Short mmCIF file of C-alpha atoms in Angstrom, two decimals:
data_model
loop_
_atom_site.label_atom_id
_atom_site.label_comp_id
_atom_site.label_asym_id
_atom_site.label_seq_id
_atom_site.Cartn_x
_atom_site.Cartn_y
_atom_site.Cartn_z
CA UNK A 1 -60.65 -37.84 18.69
CA UNK A 2 -59.51 -34.52 17.24
CA UNK A 3 -62.16 -31.82 16.66
CA UNK A 4 -63.14 -31.21 13.01
CA UNK A 5 -65.08 -28.68 11.05
CA UNK A 6 -68.77 -29.44 10.68
CA UNK A 7 -69.71 -31.24 7.48
CA UNK A 8 -73.16 -32.70 6.81
CA UNK A 9 -73.09 -36.45 6.01
CA UNK A 10 -75.08 -35.92 2.85
CA UNK A 11 -72.32 -33.70 1.51
CA UNK A 12 -69.73 -36.38 1.90
CA UNK A 13 -70.41 -39.76 0.29
CA UNK A 14 -67.14 -41.09 1.50
CA UNK A 15 -68.13 -40.44 5.14
CA UNK A 16 -71.35 -42.38 4.71
CA UNK A 17 -69.45 -45.24 3.07
CA UNK A 18 -67.02 -45.32 6.00
CA UNK A 19 -69.89 -45.31 8.47
CA UNK A 20 -71.52 -48.30 6.77
CA UNK A 21 -68.23 -50.20 6.85
CA UNK A 22 -67.56 -49.71 10.55
CA UNK A 23 -71.17 -50.61 11.32
CA UNK A 24 -70.43 -53.93 9.65
CA UNK A 25 -67.72 -54.55 12.23
CA UNK A 26 -70.16 -54.12 15.14
CA UNK A 27 -69.17 -50.53 15.85
CA UNK A 28 -72.10 -48.21 16.54
CA UNK A 29 -72.00 -44.54 15.56
CA UNK A 30 -73.67 -41.64 17.29
CA UNK A 31 -74.01 -37.89 17.00
CA UNK A 32 -75.15 -35.40 19.65
CA UNK A 33 -76.22 -31.83 18.76
CA UNK A 34 -74.69 -29.78 21.56
CA UNK A 35 -77.27 -26.99 21.10
CA UNK A 36 -80.54 -28.93 20.83
CA UNK A 37 -79.39 -32.15 22.56
CA UNK A 38 -80.82 -34.05 19.61
CA UNK A 39 -79.26 -37.53 19.51
CA UNK A 40 -78.76 -39.66 16.41
CA UNK A 41 -77.85 -43.35 16.78
CA UNK A 42 -77.05 -45.95 14.16
CA UNK A 43 -78.80 -49.34 14.10
CA UNK A 44 -75.71 -51.02 15.58
CA UNK A 45 -75.66 -48.49 18.44
CA UNK A 46 -79.31 -49.26 19.15
CA UNK A 47 -78.54 -53.00 19.31
CA UNK A 48 -75.65 -52.43 21.71
CA UNK A 49 -78.02 -50.61 24.08
CA UNK A 50 -80.80 -53.19 23.66
CA UNK A 51 -83.16 -50.90 21.74
CA UNK A 52 -85.41 -51.76 18.82
CA UNK A 53 -84.42 -50.44 15.36
CA UNK A 54 -87.58 -48.29 15.14
CA UNK A 55 -87.49 -47.10 18.76
CA UNK A 56 -87.14 -43.36 19.21
CA UNK A 57 -83.84 -42.28 20.71
CA UNK A 58 -83.39 -39.21 22.87
CA UNK A 59 -80.68 -37.74 25.03
CA UNK A 60 -82.79 -38.28 28.15
CA UNK A 61 -83.37 -41.94 27.20
CA UNK A 62 -79.63 -42.39 26.73
CA UNK A 63 -78.91 -40.95 30.18
CA UNK A 64 -81.65 -43.08 31.79
CA UNK A 65 -79.92 -46.25 30.59
CA UNK A 66 -76.83 -45.44 32.64
CA UNK A 67 -76.14 -46.00 36.32
CA UNK A 68 -76.20 -42.76 38.35
CA UNK A 69 -72.44 -42.77 38.82
CA UNK A 70 -71.76 -43.36 35.12
CA UNK A 71 -74.35 -40.72 34.20
CA UNK A 72 -72.53 -38.08 36.26
CA UNK A 73 -69.19 -39.02 34.70
CA UNK A 74 -70.65 -38.80 31.19
CA UNK A 75 -72.21 -35.37 31.75
CA UNK A 76 -68.93 -34.02 33.13
CA UNK A 77 -66.98 -35.54 30.24
CA UNK A 78 -69.35 -34.01 27.65
CA UNK A 79 -69.10 -30.60 29.29
CA UNK A 80 -65.32 -30.82 29.55
CA UNK A 81 -64.93 -31.92 25.93
CA UNK A 82 -67.35 -29.25 24.61
CA UNK A 83 -65.60 -26.41 26.41
CA UNK A 84 -61.97 -27.44 26.16
CA UNK A 85 -61.93 -29.65 23.09
CA UNK A 86 -60.01 -32.88 23.03
CA UNK A 87 -61.67 -36.27 22.95
CA UNK A 88 -64.22 -38.13 25.02
CA UNK A 89 -63.35 -41.66 26.13
CA UNK A 90 -65.57 -43.32 28.71
CA UNK A 91 -66.57 -46.89 29.62
CA UNK A 92 -69.82 -47.78 31.37
CA UNK A 93 -72.15 -50.70 31.99
CA UNK A 94 -75.84 -50.80 31.17
CA UNK A 95 -78.35 -53.34 32.48
CA UNK A 96 -79.54 -56.14 30.24
CA UNK A 97 -82.56 -58.42 30.16
CA UNK A 98 -80.38 -61.32 31.30
CA UNK A 99 -79.18 -59.35 34.28
CA UNK A 100 -75.54 -59.69 33.21
CA UNK A 101 -75.37 -56.21 31.70
CA UNK A 102 -73.41 -54.90 28.75
CA UNK A 103 -70.09 -53.06 28.87
CA UNK A 104 -69.79 -50.25 26.30
CA UNK A 105 -66.99 -47.86 25.52
CA UNK A 106 -67.94 -44.46 24.11
CA UNK A 107 -65.43 -42.41 22.15
CA UNK A 108 -66.15 -39.08 20.48
CA UNK A 109 -64.72 -35.80 19.25
CA UNK A 110 -66.08 -32.26 18.85
CA UNK A 111 -67.25 -31.00 15.43
CA UNK A 112 -67.13 -27.21 15.07
CA UNK A 113 -68.78 -24.86 12.58
CA UNK A 114 -66.92 -22.44 10.35
CA UNK A 115 -66.74 -19.93 13.20
CA UNK A 116 -65.06 -22.50 15.46
CA UNK A 117 -68.08 -22.96 17.70
CA UNK A 118 -68.62 -26.53 19.03
CA UNK A 119 -71.83 -27.80 17.40
CA UNK A 120 -71.73 -31.61 17.52
CA UNK A 121 -70.19 -34.42 19.52
CA UNK A 122 -69.76 -37.30 17.11
CA UNK A 123 -68.24 -40.69 17.83
CA UNK A 124 -68.59 -44.45 18.17
CA UNK A 125 -69.81 -47.09 20.62
CA UNK A 126 -67.68 -50.24 21.12
CA UNK A 127 -68.71 -53.57 22.66
CA UNK A 128 -66.03 -54.25 25.34
CA UNK A 129 -67.76 -57.11 27.15
CA UNK A 130 -64.98 -59.61 26.38
CA UNK A 131 -62.29 -57.17 27.48
CA UNK A 132 -64.10 -56.50 30.75
CA UNK A 133 -64.68 -60.19 31.38
CA UNK A 134 -61.00 -60.89 30.80
CA UNK A 135 -60.06 -57.96 32.99
CA UNK A 136 -62.41 -59.20 35.72
CA UNK A 137 -60.99 -62.74 35.46
CA UNK A 138 -57.45 -61.41 35.75
CA UNK A 139 -58.44 -59.23 38.69
CA UNK A 140 -60.15 -62.21 40.36
CA UNK A 141 -57.05 -64.37 39.83
CA UNK A 142 -54.84 -61.62 41.19
CA UNK A 143 -57.04 -61.20 44.27
CA UNK A 144 -57.12 -64.97 44.77
CA UNK A 145 -53.35 -65.20 44.49
CA UNK A 146 -52.94 -62.24 46.82
CA UNK A 147 -55.27 -63.81 49.40
CA UNK A 148 -53.24 -67.03 49.24
CA UNK A 149 -49.96 -65.18 49.66
CA UNK A 150 -51.39 -63.19 52.56
CA UNK A 151 -52.48 -66.32 54.43
CA UNK A 152 -49.56 -68.71 53.89
CA UNK A 153 -47.37 -68.98 57.00
CA UNK A 154 -44.15 -68.54 55.02
CA UNK A 155 -43.01 -64.98 54.42
CA UNK A 156 -42.63 -63.94 50.77
CA UNK A 157 -40.34 -61.17 49.55
CA UNK A 158 -39.77 -60.10 45.93
CA UNK A 159 -36.67 -58.09 44.98
CA UNK A 160 -35.40 -56.66 41.71
CA UNK A 161 -31.95 -57.01 40.19
CA UNK A 162 -30.60 -54.30 42.52
CA UNK A 163 -31.86 -56.03 45.66
CA UNK A 164 -34.67 -53.52 46.19
CA UNK A 165 -37.79 -55.04 47.75
CA UNK A 166 -40.86 -54.84 45.51
CA UNK A 167 -43.26 -57.01 47.53
CA UNK A 168 -43.40 -57.70 51.25
CA UNK A 169 -46.15 -60.09 52.42
CA UNK A 170 -48.12 -59.92 55.67
CA UNK A 171 -46.21 -62.93 56.99
CA UNK A 172 -42.97 -61.05 56.28
CA UNK A 173 -44.30 -58.08 58.26
CA UNK A 174 -44.99 -60.31 61.25
CA UNK A 175 -41.69 -62.15 60.95
CA UNK A 176 -39.28 -59.23 60.45
CA UNK A 177 -41.19 -56.45 62.24
CA UNK A 178 -41.18 -54.03 59.28
CA UNK A 179 -44.42 -52.74 57.79
CA UNK A 180 -44.99 -53.13 54.06
CA UNK A 181 -44.52 -49.38 53.60
CA UNK A 182 -41.23 -49.42 55.49
CA UNK A 183 -39.80 -52.40 53.58
CA UNK A 184 -40.79 -51.79 49.96
CA UNK A 185 -38.22 -49.64 48.19
CA UNK A 186 -35.39 -50.56 50.56
CA UNK A 187 -32.55 -53.01 50.04
CA UNK A 188 -33.28 -56.55 51.21
CA UNK A 189 -29.95 -56.57 53.05
CA UNK A 190 -31.64 -54.83 56.01
CA UNK A 191 -33.12 -58.26 56.80
CA UNK A 192 -29.66 -59.81 57.23
CA UNK A 193 -27.01 -59.61 59.94
CA UNK A 194 -23.37 -58.95 59.19
CA UNK A 195 -21.38 -60.05 57.25
CA UNK A 196 -24.17 -61.01 54.82
CA UNK A 197 -25.67 -57.52 55.01
CA UNK A 198 -22.54 -55.89 53.56
CA UNK A 199 -21.87 -58.66 51.06
CA UNK A 200 -25.36 -59.25 49.66
CA UNK A 201 -25.11 -56.69 46.83
CA UNK A 202 -21.86 -58.26 45.66
CA UNK A 203 -23.46 -61.72 45.82
CA UNK A 204 -26.31 -60.47 43.64
CA UNK A 205 -23.98 -58.70 41.19
CA UNK A 206 -21.87 -61.85 40.85
CA UNK A 207 -24.93 -63.93 40.06
CA UNK A 208 -26.13 -61.45 37.41
CA UNK A 209 -22.64 -61.43 35.90
CA UNK A 210 -22.00 -65.18 35.90
CA UNK A 211 -25.57 -66.56 36.01
CA UNK A 212 -24.26 -69.14 38.47
CA UNK A 213 -27.39 -70.31 40.30
CA UNK A 214 -25.71 -70.68 43.66
CA UNK A 215 -28.94 -70.74 45.66
CA UNK A 216 -31.71 -70.53 43.05
CA UNK A 217 -34.17 -73.34 43.66
CA UNK A 218 -32.12 -74.72 46.55
CA UNK A 219 -33.35 -74.25 50.12
CA UNK A 220 -30.84 -73.52 52.83
CA UNK A 221 -30.75 -72.46 56.47
CA UNK A 222 -29.53 -68.89 57.07
CA UNK A 223 -29.85 -66.22 59.74
CA UNK A 224 -32.36 -63.38 59.51
CA UNK A 225 -32.47 -60.07 61.37
CA UNK A 226 -35.62 -58.42 62.69
CA UNK A 227 -36.33 -54.71 62.85
CA UNK A 228 -35.33 -54.63 66.54
CA UNK A 229 -31.92 -56.13 65.71
CA UNK A 230 -32.58 -59.62 67.06
CA UNK A 231 -31.61 -62.56 64.87
CA UNK A 232 -33.28 -65.91 64.24
CA UNK A 233 -32.67 -69.07 62.17
CA UNK A 234 -34.71 -69.34 58.98
CA UNK A 235 -35.10 -71.58 55.95
CA UNK A 236 -34.74 -69.63 52.68
CA UNK A 237 -35.82 -70.76 49.21
CA UNK A 238 -35.21 -68.45 46.24
CA UNK A 239 -36.84 -68.50 42.81
CA UNK A 240 -36.14 -66.38 39.74
CA UNK A 241 -38.52 -64.91 37.15
CA UNK A 242 -38.42 -62.41 34.29
CA UNK A 243 -40.67 -59.40 33.84
CA UNK A 244 -40.26 -57.03 30.90
CA UNK A 245 -36.82 -58.52 30.36
CA UNK A 246 -35.70 -57.72 33.91
CA UNK A 247 -34.87 -60.43 36.48
CA UNK A 248 -36.80 -60.58 39.74
CA UNK A 249 -36.15 -62.87 42.70
CA UNK A 250 -38.75 -64.29 45.05
CA UNK A 251 -37.67 -65.47 48.47
CA UNK A 252 -39.80 -67.74 50.69
CA UNK A 253 -38.77 -67.58 54.35
CA UNK A 254 -39.77 -69.92 57.18
CA UNK A 255 -38.92 -69.17 60.80
CA UNK A 256 -37.05 -72.13 62.32
CA UNK A 257 -36.96 -70.79 65.88
CA UNK A 258 -39.79 -73.00 67.11
CA UNK A 259 -38.47 -75.96 65.10
CA UNK A 260 -35.03 -75.68 66.69
CA UNK A 261 -36.57 -75.25 70.13
CA UNK A 262 -38.61 -78.39 69.53
CA UNK A 263 -35.51 -80.28 68.42
CA UNK A 264 -33.65 -79.10 71.51
CA UNK A 265 -36.57 -80.18 73.70
CA UNK A 266 -36.65 -83.59 72.03
CA UNK A 267 -32.92 -84.01 72.56
CA UNK A 268 -33.35 -83.02 76.19
CA UNK A 269 -36.23 -85.47 76.55
CA UNK A 270 -34.21 -88.18 74.87
CA UNK A 271 -31.36 -87.59 77.31
CA UNK A 272 -33.79 -87.84 80.21
CA UNK A 273 -35.24 -91.07 78.87
CA UNK A 274 -31.80 -92.60 78.28
CA UNK A 275 -30.70 -91.63 81.78
CA UNK A 276 -33.84 -92.97 83.48
CA UNK A 277 -33.81 -96.05 81.28
CA UNK A 278 -30.27 -96.88 82.36
CA UNK A 279 -31.07 -96.30 86.02
CA UNK A 280 -34.22 -98.39 85.78
CA UNK A 281 -32.40 -101.17 83.95
CA UNK A 282 -29.65 -101.17 86.54
CA UNK A 283 -32.22 -101.25 89.32
CA UNK A 284 -34.13 -104.08 87.69
CA UNK A 285 -30.95 -106.06 87.16
CA UNK A 286 -29.82 -105.35 90.71
CA UNK A 287 -33.19 -106.55 92.01
CA UNK A 288 -32.98 -109.70 89.92
CA UNK A 289 -29.39 -110.35 90.98
CA UNK A 290 -30.30 -109.77 94.61
CA UNK A 291 -33.02 -112.35 94.35
CA UNK A 292 -30.76 -114.84 92.61
CA UNK A 293 -27.66 -114.31 94.83
CA UNK A 294 -29.49 -114.29 98.14
CA UNK A 295 -30.23 -118.02 97.89
CA UNK A 296 -26.65 -119.24 97.28
CA UNK A 297 -25.39 -116.91 100.03
CA UNK A 298 -27.88 -118.42 102.45
CA UNK A 299 -26.77 -121.89 101.35
CA UNK A 300 -23.10 -120.96 101.94
CA UNK A 301 -23.92 -119.84 105.47
CA UNK A 302 -25.78 -123.05 106.17
CA UNK A 303 -22.90 -125.18 104.81
CA UNK A 304 -20.48 -123.25 107.02
CA UNK A 305 -22.55 -123.90 110.10
CA UNK A 306 -22.95 -127.59 109.19
CA UNK A 307 -19.20 -127.97 108.66
CA UNK A 308 -18.52 -126.48 112.10
CA UNK A 309 -20.81 -129.02 113.74
CA UNK A 310 -19.09 -131.88 111.90
CA UNK A 311 -15.71 -130.72 113.18
CA UNK A 312 -16.88 -130.24 116.76
CA UNK A 313 -15.37 -133.61 117.98
CA UNK A 314 -12.05 -133.27 116.21
CA UNK A 315 -8.82 -133.32 118.29
CA UNK A 316 -6.83 -131.44 115.66
CA UNK A 317 -4.80 -128.70 117.39
CA UNK A 318 -5.85 -126.24 114.65
CA UNK A 319 -9.54 -126.79 115.32
CA UNK A 320 -10.06 -123.50 117.22
CA UNK A 321 -8.68 -121.59 114.25
CA UNK A 322 -10.81 -123.59 111.78
CA UNK A 323 -13.94 -123.06 113.85
CA UNK A 324 -13.23 -119.34 114.10
CA UNK A 325 -12.69 -119.10 110.33
CA UNK A 326 -15.92 -120.95 109.63
CA UNK A 327 -17.86 -118.68 112.01
CA UNK A 328 -16.47 -115.55 110.36
CA UNK A 329 -17.22 -116.92 106.86
CA UNK A 330 -20.81 -117.68 107.88
CA UNK A 331 -21.17 -114.19 109.37
CA UNK A 332 -19.86 -112.57 106.15
CA UNK A 333 -22.24 -114.65 104.02
CA UNK A 334 -25.15 -113.50 106.19
CA UNK A 335 -23.87 -109.91 106.02
CA UNK A 336 -23.67 -110.09 102.20
CA UNK A 337 -27.23 -111.39 102.08
CA UNK A 338 -28.43 -108.50 104.27
CA UNK A 339 -26.67 -105.95 102.01
CA UNK A 340 -28.30 -107.41 98.89
CA UNK A 341 -31.73 -107.50 100.61
CA UNK A 342 -31.38 -103.81 101.53
CA UNK A 343 -30.37 -103.01 97.93
CA UNK A 344 -33.38 -104.91 96.62
CA UNK A 345 -35.71 -103.13 99.04
CA UNK A 346 -34.24 -99.77 98.01
CA UNK A 347 -34.72 -100.52 94.30
CA UNK A 348 -38.23 -101.88 94.72
CA UNK A 349 -39.27 -98.81 96.74
CA UNK A 350 -37.93 -96.42 94.10
CA UNK A 351 -40.16 -93.35 94.42
CA UNK A 352 -41.49 -91.72 91.24
CA UNK A 353 -42.86 -88.22 90.76
CA UNK A 354 -46.46 -88.73 89.69
CA UNK A 355 -48.46 -85.80 88.35
CA UNK A 356 -51.57 -85.21 86.28
CA UNK A 357 -50.40 -85.65 82.69
CA UNK A 358 -52.04 -85.51 79.26
CA UNK A 359 -51.80 -88.98 77.76
CA UNK A 360 -51.99 -87.61 74.21
CA UNK A 361 -49.05 -85.30 74.97
CA UNK A 362 -47.03 -88.18 76.41
CA UNK A 363 -47.74 -90.29 73.32
CA UNK A 364 -46.85 -87.39 70.99
CA UNK A 365 -43.49 -86.74 72.65
CA UNK A 366 -42.66 -90.44 72.94
CA UNK A 367 -43.62 -90.92 69.28
CA UNK A 368 -41.18 -88.20 68.21
CA UNK A 369 -38.41 -90.32 69.74
CA UNK A 370 -39.52 -93.91 69.41
CA UNK A 371 -41.03 -93.56 65.93
CA UNK A 372 -38.15 -91.70 64.31
CA UNK A 373 -37.62 -93.15 60.84
CA UNK A 374 -41.08 -94.75 60.69
CA UNK A 375 -42.05 -92.82 57.56
CA UNK A 376 -38.85 -93.89 55.80
CA UNK A 377 -39.78 -97.50 56.61
CA UNK A 378 -43.25 -96.96 55.04
CA UNK A 379 -44.96 -97.52 58.38
CA UNK A 380 -48.49 -96.14 58.56
CA UNK A 381 -49.13 -94.50 61.93
CA UNK A 382 -52.66 -94.23 63.24
CA UNK A 383 -53.26 -92.51 66.57
CA UNK A 384 -56.87 -93.10 67.62
CA UNK A 385 -56.95 -91.13 70.85
CA UNK A 386 -60.07 -90.45 72.92
CA UNK A 387 -59.96 -86.91 74.40
CA UNK A 388 -62.31 -88.05 77.18
CA UNK A 389 -59.69 -90.58 78.34
CA UNK A 390 -56.68 -88.28 78.34
CA UNK A 391 -55.71 -87.26 81.89
CA UNK A 392 -53.74 -89.80 83.93
CA UNK A 393 -51.73 -89.77 87.15
CA UNK A 394 -48.23 -90.72 86.05
CA UNK A 395 -44.51 -90.05 86.07
CA UNK A 396 -44.02 -88.42 82.67
CA UNK A 397 -40.52 -89.70 81.96
CA UNK A 398 -41.21 -93.26 83.10
CA UNK A 399 -44.39 -93.65 81.03
CA UNK A 400 -42.64 -92.18 78.01
CA UNK A 401 -39.90 -94.74 78.60
CA UNK A 402 -42.53 -97.51 78.40
CA UNK A 403 -44.04 -96.03 75.21
CA UNK A 404 -40.68 -95.55 73.50
CA UNK A 405 -39.77 -99.17 74.27
CA UNK A 406 -43.06 -100.44 72.82
CA UNK A 407 -42.75 -98.22 69.73
CA UNK A 408 -39.22 -99.38 68.99
CA UNK A 409 -40.16 -103.02 69.51
CA UNK A 410 -43.05 -102.58 67.06
CA UNK A 411 -40.84 -101.00 64.37
CA UNK A 412 -38.31 -103.82 64.72
CA UNK A 413 -41.07 -106.43 64.53
CA UNK A 414 -42.44 -104.93 61.28
CA UNK A 415 -39.05 -104.50 59.58
CA UNK A 416 -39.66 -107.49 57.26
CA UNK A 417 -43.46 -107.27 57.02
CA UNK A 418 -45.31 -106.50 53.80
CA UNK A 419 -48.02 -104.58 55.68
CA UNK A 420 -46.71 -102.12 58.22
CA UNK A 421 -49.27 -100.39 60.39
CA UNK A 422 -48.93 -99.17 63.95
CA UNK A 423 -52.04 -98.25 65.91
CA UNK A 424 -52.02 -96.41 69.23
CA UNK A 425 -55.35 -96.03 71.04
CA UNK A 426 -56.67 -95.23 74.48
CA UNK A 427 -59.96 -95.94 76.20
CA UNK A 428 -61.50 -95.59 79.62
CA UNK A 429 -62.03 -98.93 81.39
CA UNK A 430 -63.43 -100.06 84.74
CA UNK A 431 -62.07 -99.20 88.20
CA UNK A 432 -61.09 -95.66 87.20
CA UNK A 433 -58.34 -96.77 84.83
CA UNK A 434 -57.37 -95.79 81.29
CA UNK A 435 -56.10 -98.48 78.94
CA UNK A 436 -53.44 -97.79 76.30
CA UNK A 437 -53.10 -100.08 73.28
CA UNK A 438 -50.05 -100.35 70.99
CA UNK A 439 -50.75 -102.71 68.10
CA UNK A 440 -48.51 -103.66 65.16
CA UNK A 441 -48.60 -105.88 62.09
CA UNK A 442 -45.20 -107.45 62.68
CA UNK A 443 -44.10 -111.06 63.06
CA UNK A 444 -45.94 -111.49 66.37
CA UNK A 445 -45.05 -114.32 68.75
CA UNK A 446 -46.12 -117.84 69.61
CA UNK A 447 -48.70 -118.35 72.33
CA UNK A 448 -46.21 -120.34 74.47
CA UNK A 449 -43.91 -117.29 74.58
CA UNK A 450 -46.50 -114.88 76.01
CA UNK A 451 -46.18 -116.08 79.67
CA UNK A 452 -42.41 -115.44 79.56
CA UNK A 453 -42.40 -112.09 77.75
CA UNK A 454 -42.13 -109.99 80.89
CA UNK A 455 -39.58 -112.14 82.72
CA UNK A 456 -36.20 -110.56 83.37
CA UNK A 457 -33.49 -111.62 80.88
CA UNK A 458 -36.03 -113.33 78.58
CA UNK A 459 -35.83 -112.10 74.98
CA UNK A 460 -36.80 -113.18 71.46
CA UNK A 461 -34.17 -110.90 69.87
CA UNK A 462 -30.71 -112.05 68.88
CA UNK A 463 -29.09 -109.01 70.52
CA UNK A 464 -31.68 -108.25 73.21
CA UNK A 465 -30.95 -108.20 76.95
CA UNK A 466 -34.47 -109.14 78.02
CA UNK A 467 -34.97 -106.24 80.42
CA UNK A 468 -37.07 -103.76 78.37
CA UNK A 469 -40.47 -105.37 78.85
CA UNK A 470 -39.62 -106.41 82.40
CA UNK A 471 -38.77 -102.81 83.29
CA UNK A 472 -41.89 -101.56 81.50
CA UNK A 473 -44.17 -103.84 83.48
CA UNK A 474 -42.45 -102.87 86.74
CA UNK A 475 -43.06 -99.19 85.94
CA UNK A 476 -46.74 -99.78 85.11
CA UNK A 477 -47.28 -101.89 88.24
CA UNK A 478 -45.59 -99.17 90.33
CA UNK A 479 -48.26 -96.81 88.93
CA UNK A 480 -51.03 -99.15 90.12
CA UNK A 481 -51.76 -100.53 86.65
CA UNK A 482 -51.03 -103.75 84.84
CA UNK A 483 -49.46 -104.70 81.50
CA UNK A 484 -50.05 -107.65 79.19
CA UNK A 485 -49.63 -108.80 75.58
CA UNK A 486 -51.85 -110.47 72.99
CA UNK A 487 -51.43 -111.97 69.55
CA UNK A 488 -53.44 -110.37 66.75
CA UNK A 489 -55.71 -112.58 64.70
CA UNK A 490 -54.43 -111.01 61.47
CA UNK A 491 -50.80 -111.19 62.56
CA UNK A 492 -48.68 -109.00 64.75
CA UNK A 493 -48.89 -108.23 68.43
CA UNK A 494 -50.78 -105.91 70.76
CA UNK A 495 -49.44 -104.64 74.07
CA UNK A 496 -51.82 -103.09 76.57
CA UNK A 497 -51.28 -101.32 79.87
CA UNK A 498 -53.47 -99.36 82.27
CA UNK A 499 -52.90 -96.19 84.23
CA UNK A 500 -55.04 -94.50 86.91
CA UNK A 501 -57.34 -91.89 85.40
CA UNK A 502 -57.91 -88.48 86.94
CA UNK A 503 -60.59 -85.90 86.27
CA UNK A 504 -58.39 -83.01 87.38
CA UNK A 505 -58.04 -80.33 84.69
#
């Protein structure tokens, strides 16, 4: 408020009329004599400060209503305005009976006498509670949004139309190695390897020229560059906004390094499982063939020996040659039987590398392979795992082979079911064993099929070979456990197997 010459209110009817009008709008008026410190407040000003209309008002009372910090600011502002002129504009909060307080804005200007000496500070009081509440709400929302952005794992970067970074979140600091101070104000291309680093400005200029949303709203996998020069795969999503008519771009970045490592590990694990599965299947088939072929070979040998005895009295001149041929044929049949028996013994003795393993970890890794596509098939997965029944003595790859086989069988069994739920649970049972349960809501099987489920070459599938469950039971029995199947009362099947528990940590 500009300083004016001193004029008494009584001498100016128009001034009094103006004062009454602004009082009607809830604006309080006040006047401070800079020499005597005599303070004059209007009725509206008294109401704003919570005073009664007939209550005496003094400068000291006014100051006592303010917080110490606001009081110091007001005294300095009055002194500065009185000496140097200009206007006073100050906001402060006074306590209220409700405890919420009242925000008031004081504005005033200096009134001088004819000699130019400052005599009065005259101005208005404004109720700014609503403004302050709105300001506080906006500040609270901003702080809330900032706290969210600071805690989300994805890095967030905001750039302007020239590619200059305006915001660099904490996650971005951790991901790229730049501090917020180092990044803000620099071109976002420093976060890219060549050739994108050199081409980014032209990409941005082309978008601004053509408005062709090449990547806006579409996530894609690109390569990022850290402060130390190392690169990493990342998923980038870009959004666009307008502020004061200027375009700004927000990029959300997710580091895919761990994801790709996990995928590589799963592929490696899958290769291991496929390899071991083939070897185990071949061994199981070889063992079954050895058992089946050994009997006809023994019969051939016996028939050869019987034929030689029947020809013992013959006078045929070729009899020595026939007898010799029969003896050699019998010997070769016996030799073939011995070879097959050794092969069977070798397969049945197949050593496995048993270690202390986390059952939950085995189930997690096997689930990543055997349950691929389960979500797309609307299968509900429920892992009810007991942490106190977790450590087992097992060959990791072989047990995962068993789990993958059971998981895949369950998904196939539920392919046509209305209700699709797969439950995997573990529990500690007697004799130091841990039992694993894999239950589904598929088509199940008839009770007369259960005794044959684990026989080699027995299958209920049109394209099955009948060796999966047989191999699985052989693996479990080689671990000292047992495996069996049950029909569920509500439909579906449950397979259970046990493994030796260990308390080693």
